Amino acid sequence: MIKLVDLLLENNKILIPRRIEARKEQLLQQTQQKIQQYIEQGSKGNLYLSYTLIETLPNDLKVGGYLDLRNTPIETLPNDLKVGGYLDLRNTPIETLPNDLKVGGYLYLSYTPIETLPNDLKVGGNLYLSYTPIETLPNDLKVGGNLYLRNTPMSKKYTKIQIKQMCPGVNGEIYL
């Protein structure tokens, strides 16, 4: 009967598993190449990076469609980021947004540690802040759709009417 050890030691060749760190680095390089390819092809369409190991994005990135970064370790966004579609940051460790961020569609920030939003933030669609520690909103916040604040300190402290008075730039409903 052949034993596993005999198979592994056959011809003095021992199987060595790939190192985890080398694999992570390879995956990160593949993601960076995907971003560079997207930019070289004119930044058209969507950029799906969810569940990757991406930690940074290039400065002045323009995304014609949506940018999906949910469930990634990204902590900051580059200055002058413009997203034509939605921006999904759910389940990321992101704590702040750049002052010049522009999002043409929905902005998903649920399940992030974000506590404040930048002044002059403009979101073309819905703004999802549920399950965040957000405590205040900028007076000049512009939201083209609905504002979701379920299970936030704000939802426990203010009424819909009070929030609407604080942020008259919300065009849709406010959900607490």
PDB file of C-alpha atoms in Angstrom:
ATOM      1  CA  MET A   1       0.000   0.000   0.000  1.00  0.00           C
ATOM      2  CA  ILE A   2       1.307   3.456  -0.942  1.00  0.00           C
ATOM      3  CA  LYS A   3       1.435   6.007   1.816  1.00  0.00           C
ATOM      4  CA  LEU A   4       0.903   9.727   1.349  1.00  0.00           C
ATOM      5  CA  VAL A   5       4.397  10.400   2.678  1.00  0.00           C
ATOM      6  CA  ASP A   6       5.857   8.150   0.014  1.00  0.00           C
ATOM      7  CA  LEU A   7       3.993  10.070  -2.705  1.00  0.00           C
ATOM      8  CA  LEU A   8       5.165  13.403  -1.355  1.00  0.00           C
ATOM      9  CA  LEU A   9       8.748  12.270  -1.096  1.00  0.00           C
ATOM     10  CA  GLU A  10       8.798  10.538  -4.487  1.00  0.00           C
ATOM     11  CA  ASN A  11      11.849  11.627  -6.453  1.00  0.00           C
ATOM     12  CA  ASN A  12      12.836  13.861  -3.514  1.00  0.00           C
ATOM     13  CA  LYS A  13      10.170  16.350  -4.498  1.00  0.00           C
ATOM     14  CA  ILE A  14       8.270  17.755  -1.574  1.00  0.00           C
ATOM     15  CA  LEU A  15       5.109  19.702  -2.285  1.00  0.00           C
ATOM     16  CA  ILE A  16       5.351  23.143  -0.749  1.00  0.00           C
ATOM     17  CA  PRO A  17       2.149  25.164  -0.416  1.00  0.00           C
ATOM     18  CA  ARG A  18       2.155  28.653  -1.827  1.00  0.00           C
ATOM     19  CA  ARG A  19       2.891  31.315   0.681  1.00  0.00           C
ATOM     20  CA  ILE A  20      -0.187  33.271   1.663  1.00  0.00           C
ATOM     21  CA  GLU A  21       1.615  36.620   1.558  1.00  0.00           C
ATOM     22  CA  ALA A  22       2.831  36.015  -1.986  1.00  0.00           C
ATOM     23  CA  ARG A  23      -0.714  35.151  -3.038  1.00  0.00           C
ATOM     24  CA  LYS A  24      -2.077  38.351  -1.468  1.00  0.00           C
ATOM     25  CA  GLU A  25       0.537  40.419  -3.277  1.00  0.00           C
ATOM     26  CA  GLN A  26      -0.320  38.730  -6.568  1.00  0.00           C
ATOM     27  CA  LEU A  27      -4.043  39.449  -6.091  1.00  0.00           C
ATOM     28  CA  LEU A  28      -3.316  43.077  -5.236  1.00  0.00           C
ATOM     29  CA  GLN A  29      -1.179  43.472  -8.366  1.00  0.00           C
ATOM     30  CA  GLN A  30      -3.958  41.970 -10.496  1.00  0.00           C
ATOM     31  CA  THR A  31      -6.430  44.483  -9.043  1.00  0.00           C
ATOM     32  CA  GLN A  32      -4.053  47.401  -9.717  1.00  0.00           C
ATOM     33  CA  GLN A  33      -3.634  46.171 -13.299  1.00  0.00           C
ATOM     34  CA  LYS A  34      -7.423  46.022 -13.670  1.00  0.00           C
ATOM     35  CA  ILE A  35      -7.683  49.667 -12.566  1.00  0.00           C
ATOM     36  CA  GLN A  36      -4.899  50.780 -14.936  1.00  0.00           C
ATOM     37  CA  GLN A  37      -6.552  48.920 -17.796  1.00  0.00           C
ATOM     38  CA  TYR A  38      -9.868  50.598 -16.971  1.00  0.00           C
ATOM     39  CA  ILE A  39      -8.211  54.041 -17.072  1.00  0.00           C
ATOM     40  CA  GLU A  40      -6.357  53.251 -20.329  1.00  0.00           C
ATOM     41  CA  GLN A  41      -9.658  52.207 -21.932  1.00  0.00           C
ATOM     42  CA  GLY A  42     -11.162  55.619 -21.224  1.00  0.00           C
ATOM     43  CA  SER A  43     -12.769  55.046 -17.804  1.00  0.00           C
ATOM     44  CA  LYS A  44     -15.996  53.925 -19.426  1.00  0.00           C
ATOM     45  CA  GLY A  45     -18.436  51.547 -17.821  1.00  0.00           C
ATOM     46  CA  ASN A  46     -18.338  50.093 -14.339  1.00  0.00           C
ATOM     47  CA  LEU A  47     -15.397  49.313 -12.073  1.00  0.00           C
ATOM     48  CA  TYR A  48     -16.167  46.318  -9.902  1.00  0.00           C
ATOM     49  CA  LEU A  49     -13.579  45.893  -7.122  1.00  0.00           C
ATOM     50  CA  SER A  50     -15.757  44.365  -4.410  1.00  0.00           C
ATOM     51  CA  TYR A  51     -14.103  41.669  -2.261  1.00  0.00           C
ATOM     52  CA  THR A  52     -10.618  42.554  -3.522  1.00  0.00           C
ATOM     53  CA  LEU A  53      -7.632  43.536  -1.394  1.00  0.00           C
ATOM     54  CA  ILE A  54      -7.504  47.088  -2.810  1.00  0.00           C
ATOM     55  CA  GLU A  55      -6.190  49.631  -0.313  1.00  0.00           C
ATOM     56  CA  THR A  56      -5.744  52.735  -2.474  1.00  0.00           C
ATOM     57  CA  LEU A  57      -7.028  54.216  -5.698  1.00  0.00           C
ATOM     58  CA  PRO A  58      -5.174  56.540  -8.082  1.00  0.00           C
ATOM     59  CA  ASN A  59      -5.662  60.297  -7.674  1.00  0.00           C
ATOM     60  CA  ASP A  60      -8.111  62.037  -9.992  1.00  0.00           C
ATOM     61  CA  LEU A  61      -9.897  58.763 -10.788  1.00  0.00           C
ATOM     62  CA  LYS A  62     -13.000  59.166 -12.943  1.00  0.00           C
ATOM     63  CA  VAL A  63     -15.461  56.292 -13.176  1.00  0.00           C
ATOM     64  CA  GLY A  64     -18.110  56.565 -15.865  1.00  0.00           C
ATOM     65  CA  GLY A  65     -20.445  53.981 -14.343  1.00  0.00           C
ATOM     66  CA  TYR A  66     -20.513  52.539 -10.848  1.00  0.00           C
ATOM     67  CA  LEU A  67     -17.589  51.948  -8.500  1.00  0.00           C
ATOM     68  CA  ASP A  68     -18.114  48.965  -6.225  1.00  0.00           C
ATOM     69  CA  LEU A  69     -15.663  48.837  -3.294  1.00  0.00           C
ATOM     70  CA  ARG A  70     -17.794  46.998  -0.741  1.00  0.00           C
ATOM     71  CA  ASN A  71     -16.071  44.519   1.530  1.00  0.00           C
ATOM     72  CA  THR A  72     -12.587  45.819   0.760  1.00  0.00           C
ATOM     73  CA  PRO A  73      -9.902  47.112   3.163  1.00  0.00           C
ATOM     74  CA  ILE A  74      -9.842  50.586   1.540  1.00  0.00           C
ATOM     75  CA  GLU A  75      -9.586  53.335   4.174  1.00  0.00           C
ATOM     76  CA  THR A  76      -9.447  56.524   2.104  1.00  0.00           C
ATOM     77  CA  LEU A  77     -10.601  57.730  -1.279  1.00  0.00           C
ATOM     78  CA  PRO A  78      -8.473  59.872  -3.588  1.00  0.00           C
ATOM     79  CA  ASN A  79      -9.052  63.575  -4.041  1.00  0.00           C
ATOM     80  CA  ASP A  80     -11.152  64.605  -7.019  1.00  0.00           C
ATOM     81  CA  LEU A  81     -12.882  61.222  -7.298  1.00  0.00           C
ATOM     82  CA  LYS A  82     -15.836  61.377  -9.670  1.00  0.00           C
ATOM     83  CA  VAL A  83     -18.284  58.496 -10.062  1.00  0.00           C
ATOM     84  CA  GLY A  84     -20.991  58.741 -12.717  1.00  0.00           C
ATOM     85  CA  GLY A  85     -23.081  55.907 -11.292  1.00  0.00           C
ATOM     86  CA  TYR A  86     -23.266  54.595  -7.766  1.00  0.00           C
ATOM     87  CA  LEU A  87     -20.446  54.337  -5.237  1.00  0.00           C
ATOM     88  CA  ASP A  88     -20.683  51.363  -2.897  1.00  0.00           C
ATOM     89  CA  LEU A  89     -18.529  51.487   0.251  1.00  0.00           C
ATOM     90  CA  ARG A  90     -20.567  49.152   2.468  1.00  0.00           C
ATOM     91  CA  ASN A  91     -18.567  47.117   4.973  1.00  0.00           C
ATOM     92  CA  THR A  92     -15.335  49.055   4.468  1.00  0.00           C
ATOM     93  CA  PRO A  93     -13.225  50.730   7.180  1.00  0.00           C
ATOM     94  CA  ILE A  94     -13.591  54.133   5.478  1.00  0.00           C
ATOM     95  CA  GLU A  95     -13.979  56.957   8.014  1.00  0.00           C
ATOM     96  CA  THR A  96     -14.001  60.098   5.854  1.00  0.00           C
ATOM     97  CA  LEU A  97     -14.836  61.153   2.331  1.00  0.00           C
ATOM     98  CA  PRO A  98     -12.851  63.640   0.242  1.00  0.00           C
ATOM     99  CA  ASN A  99     -14.270  67.176   0.066  1.00  0.00           C
ATOM    100  CA  ASP A 100     -14.553  67.144  -3.714  1.00  0.00           C
ATOM    101  CA  LEU A 101     -16.318  63.772  -4.095  1.00  0.00           C
ATOM    102  CA  LYS A 102     -19.001  63.655  -6.787  1.00  0.00           C
ATOM    103  CA  VAL A 103     -21.436  60.734  -7.079  1.00  0.00           C
ATOM    104  CA  GLY A 104     -23.991  60.714  -9.894  1.00  0.00           C
ATOM    105  CA  GLY A 105     -26.021  57.796  -8.527  1.00  0.00           C
ATOM    106  CA  TYR A 106     -26.519  56.200  -5.121  1.00  0.00           C
ATOM    107  CA  LEU A 107     -23.935  56.436  -2.338  1.00  0.00           C
ATOM    108  CA  TYR A 108     -23.828  53.397  -0.062  1.00  0.00           C
ATOM    109  CA  LEU A 109     -22.099  54.042   3.270  1.00  0.00           C
ATOM    110  CA  SER A 110     -24.068  51.607   5.449  1.00  0.00           C
ATOM    111  CA  TYR A 111     -22.015  49.485   7.852  1.00  0.00           C
ATOM    112  CA  THR A 112     -19.021  51.836   7.786  1.00  0.00           C
ATOM    113  CA  PRO A 113     -17.475  53.745  10.710  1.00  0.00           C
ATOM    114  CA  ILE A 114     -18.119  57.095   8.976  1.00  0.00           C
ATOM    115  CA  GLU A 115     -19.141  59.815  11.448  1.00  0.00           C
ATOM    116  CA  THR A 116     -19.337  62.951   9.288  1.00  0.00           C
ATOM    117  CA  LEU A 117     -19.826  63.916   5.668  1.00  0.00           C
ATOM    118  CA  PRO A 118     -17.928  66.632   3.789  1.00  0.00           C
ATOM    119  CA  ASN A 119     -19.525  69.998   3.050  1.00  0.00           C
ATOM    120  CA  ASP A 120     -20.925  70.419  -0.455  1.00  0.00           C
ATOM    121  CA  LEU A 121     -21.504  66.680  -0.892  1.00  0.00           C
ATOM    122  CA  LYS A 122     -23.776  66.016  -3.873  1.00  0.00           C
ATOM    123  CA  VAL A 123     -25.336  62.612  -4.402  1.00  0.00           C
ATOM    124  CA  GLY A 124     -27.487  62.150  -7.495  1.00  0.00           C
ATOM    125  CA  GLY A 125     -29.482  59.219  -6.094  1.00  0.00           C
ATOM    126  CA  ASN A 126     -30.181  57.808  -2.648  1.00  0.00           C
ATOM    127  CA  LEU A 127     -27.779  58.208   0.282  1.00  0.00           C
ATOM    128  CA  TYR A 128     -27.536  55.152   2.536  1.00  0.00           C
ATOM    129  CA  LEU A 129     -26.175  55.881   6.020  1.00  0.00           C
ATOM    130  CA  SER A 130     -28.005  53.172   7.977  1.00  0.00           C
ATOM    131  CA  TYR A 131     -25.978  51.349  10.627  1.00  0.00           C
ATOM    132  CA  THR A 132     -23.302  54.049  10.802  1.00  0.00           C
ATOM    133  CA  PRO A 133     -22.273  56.207  13.785  1.00  0.00           C
ATOM    134  CA  ILE A 134     -23.202  59.392  11.851  1.00  0.00           C
ATOM    135  CA  GLU A 135     -24.281  62.167  14.222  1.00  0.00           C
ATOM    136  CA  THR A 136     -24.560  65.245  11.990  1.00  0.00           C
ATOM    137  CA  LEU A 137     -25.165  66.116   8.363  1.00  0.00           C
ATOM    138  CA  PRO A 138     -23.872  69.173   6.502  1.00  0.00           C
ATOM    139  CA  ASN A 139     -26.500  71.881   5.905  1.00  0.00           C
ATOM    140  CA  ASP A 140     -25.603  72.061   2.221  1.00  0.00           C
ATOM    141  CA  LEU A 141     -25.981  68.306   1.613  1.00  0.00           C
ATOM    142  CA  LYS A 142     -27.680  67.593  -1.731  1.00  0.00           C
ATOM    143  CA  VAL A 143     -29.384  64.226  -2.234  1.00  0.00           C
ATOM    144  CA  GLY A 144     -31.338  63.599  -5.418  1.00  0.00           C
ATOM    145  CA  GLY A 145     -33.211  60.650  -3.912  1.00  0.00           C
ATOM    146  CA  ASN A 146     -33.965  59.300  -0.454  1.00  0.00           C
ATOM    147  CA  LEU A 147     -31.886  59.551   2.725  1.00  0.00           C
ATOM    148  CA  TYR A 148     -31.617  56.381   4.827  1.00  0.00           C
ATOM    149  CA  LEU A 149     -30.649  56.865   8.483  1.00  0.00           C
ATOM    150  CA  ARG A 150     -31.971  53.695  10.130  1.00  0.00           C
ATOM    151  CA  ASN A 151     -30.152  52.615  13.283  1.00  0.00           C
ATOM    152  CA  THR A 152     -27.946  55.699  13.537  1.00  0.00           C
ATOM    153  CA  PRO A 153     -27.519  58.152  16.419  1.00  0.00           C
ATOM    154  CA  MET A 154     -29.394  60.689  14.272  1.00  0.00           C
ATOM    155  CA  SER A 155     -32.409  58.410  13.905  1.00  0.00           C
ATOM    156  CA  LYS A 156     -32.683  58.198  17.667  1.00  0.00           C
ATOM    157  CA  LYS A 157     -32.151  61.918  18.274  1.00  0.00           C
ATOM    158  CA  TYR A 158     -34.183  63.652  15.541  1.00  0.00           C
ATOM    159  CA  THR A 159     -37.492  63.317  13.727  1.00  0.00           C
ATOM    160  CA  LYS A 160     -37.896  63.252   9.943  1.00  0.00           C
ATOM    161  CA  ILE A 161     -39.184  66.821  10.044  1.00  0.00           C
ATOM    162  CA  GLN A 162     -36.161  68.036  12.032  1.00  0.00           C
ATOM    163  CA  ILE A 163     -33.744  66.337   9.641  1.00  0.00           C
ATOM    164  CA  LYS A 164     -35.564  67.776   6.624  1.00  0.00           C
ATOM    165  CA  GLN A 165     -35.224  71.258   8.173  1.00  0.00           C
ATOM    166  CA  MET A 166     -31.511  70.673   8.798  1.00  0.00           C
ATOM    167  CA  CYS A 167     -30.950  69.358   5.261  1.00  0.00           C
ATOM    168  CA  PRO A 168     -33.424  70.950   2.844  1.00  0.00           C
ATOM    169  CA  GLY A 169     -31.361  69.627  -0.093  1.00  0.00           C
ATOM    170  CA  VAL A 170     -32.772  66.098   0.325  1.00  0.00           C
ATOM    171  CA  ASN A 171     -35.262  65.707  -2.550  1.00  0.00           C
ATOM    172  CA  GLY A 172     -36.721  62.342  -1.562  1.00  0.00           C
ATOM    173  CA  GLU A 173     -37.996  60.778   1.634  1.00  0.00           C
ATOM    174  CA  ILE A 174     -36.081  60.411   4.885  1.00  0.00           C
ATOM    175  CA  TYR A 175     -36.145  56.962   6.447  1.00  0.00           C
ATOM    176  CA  LEU A 176     -35.373  56.590  10.135  1.00  0.00           C
TER     177      LEU A 176
END
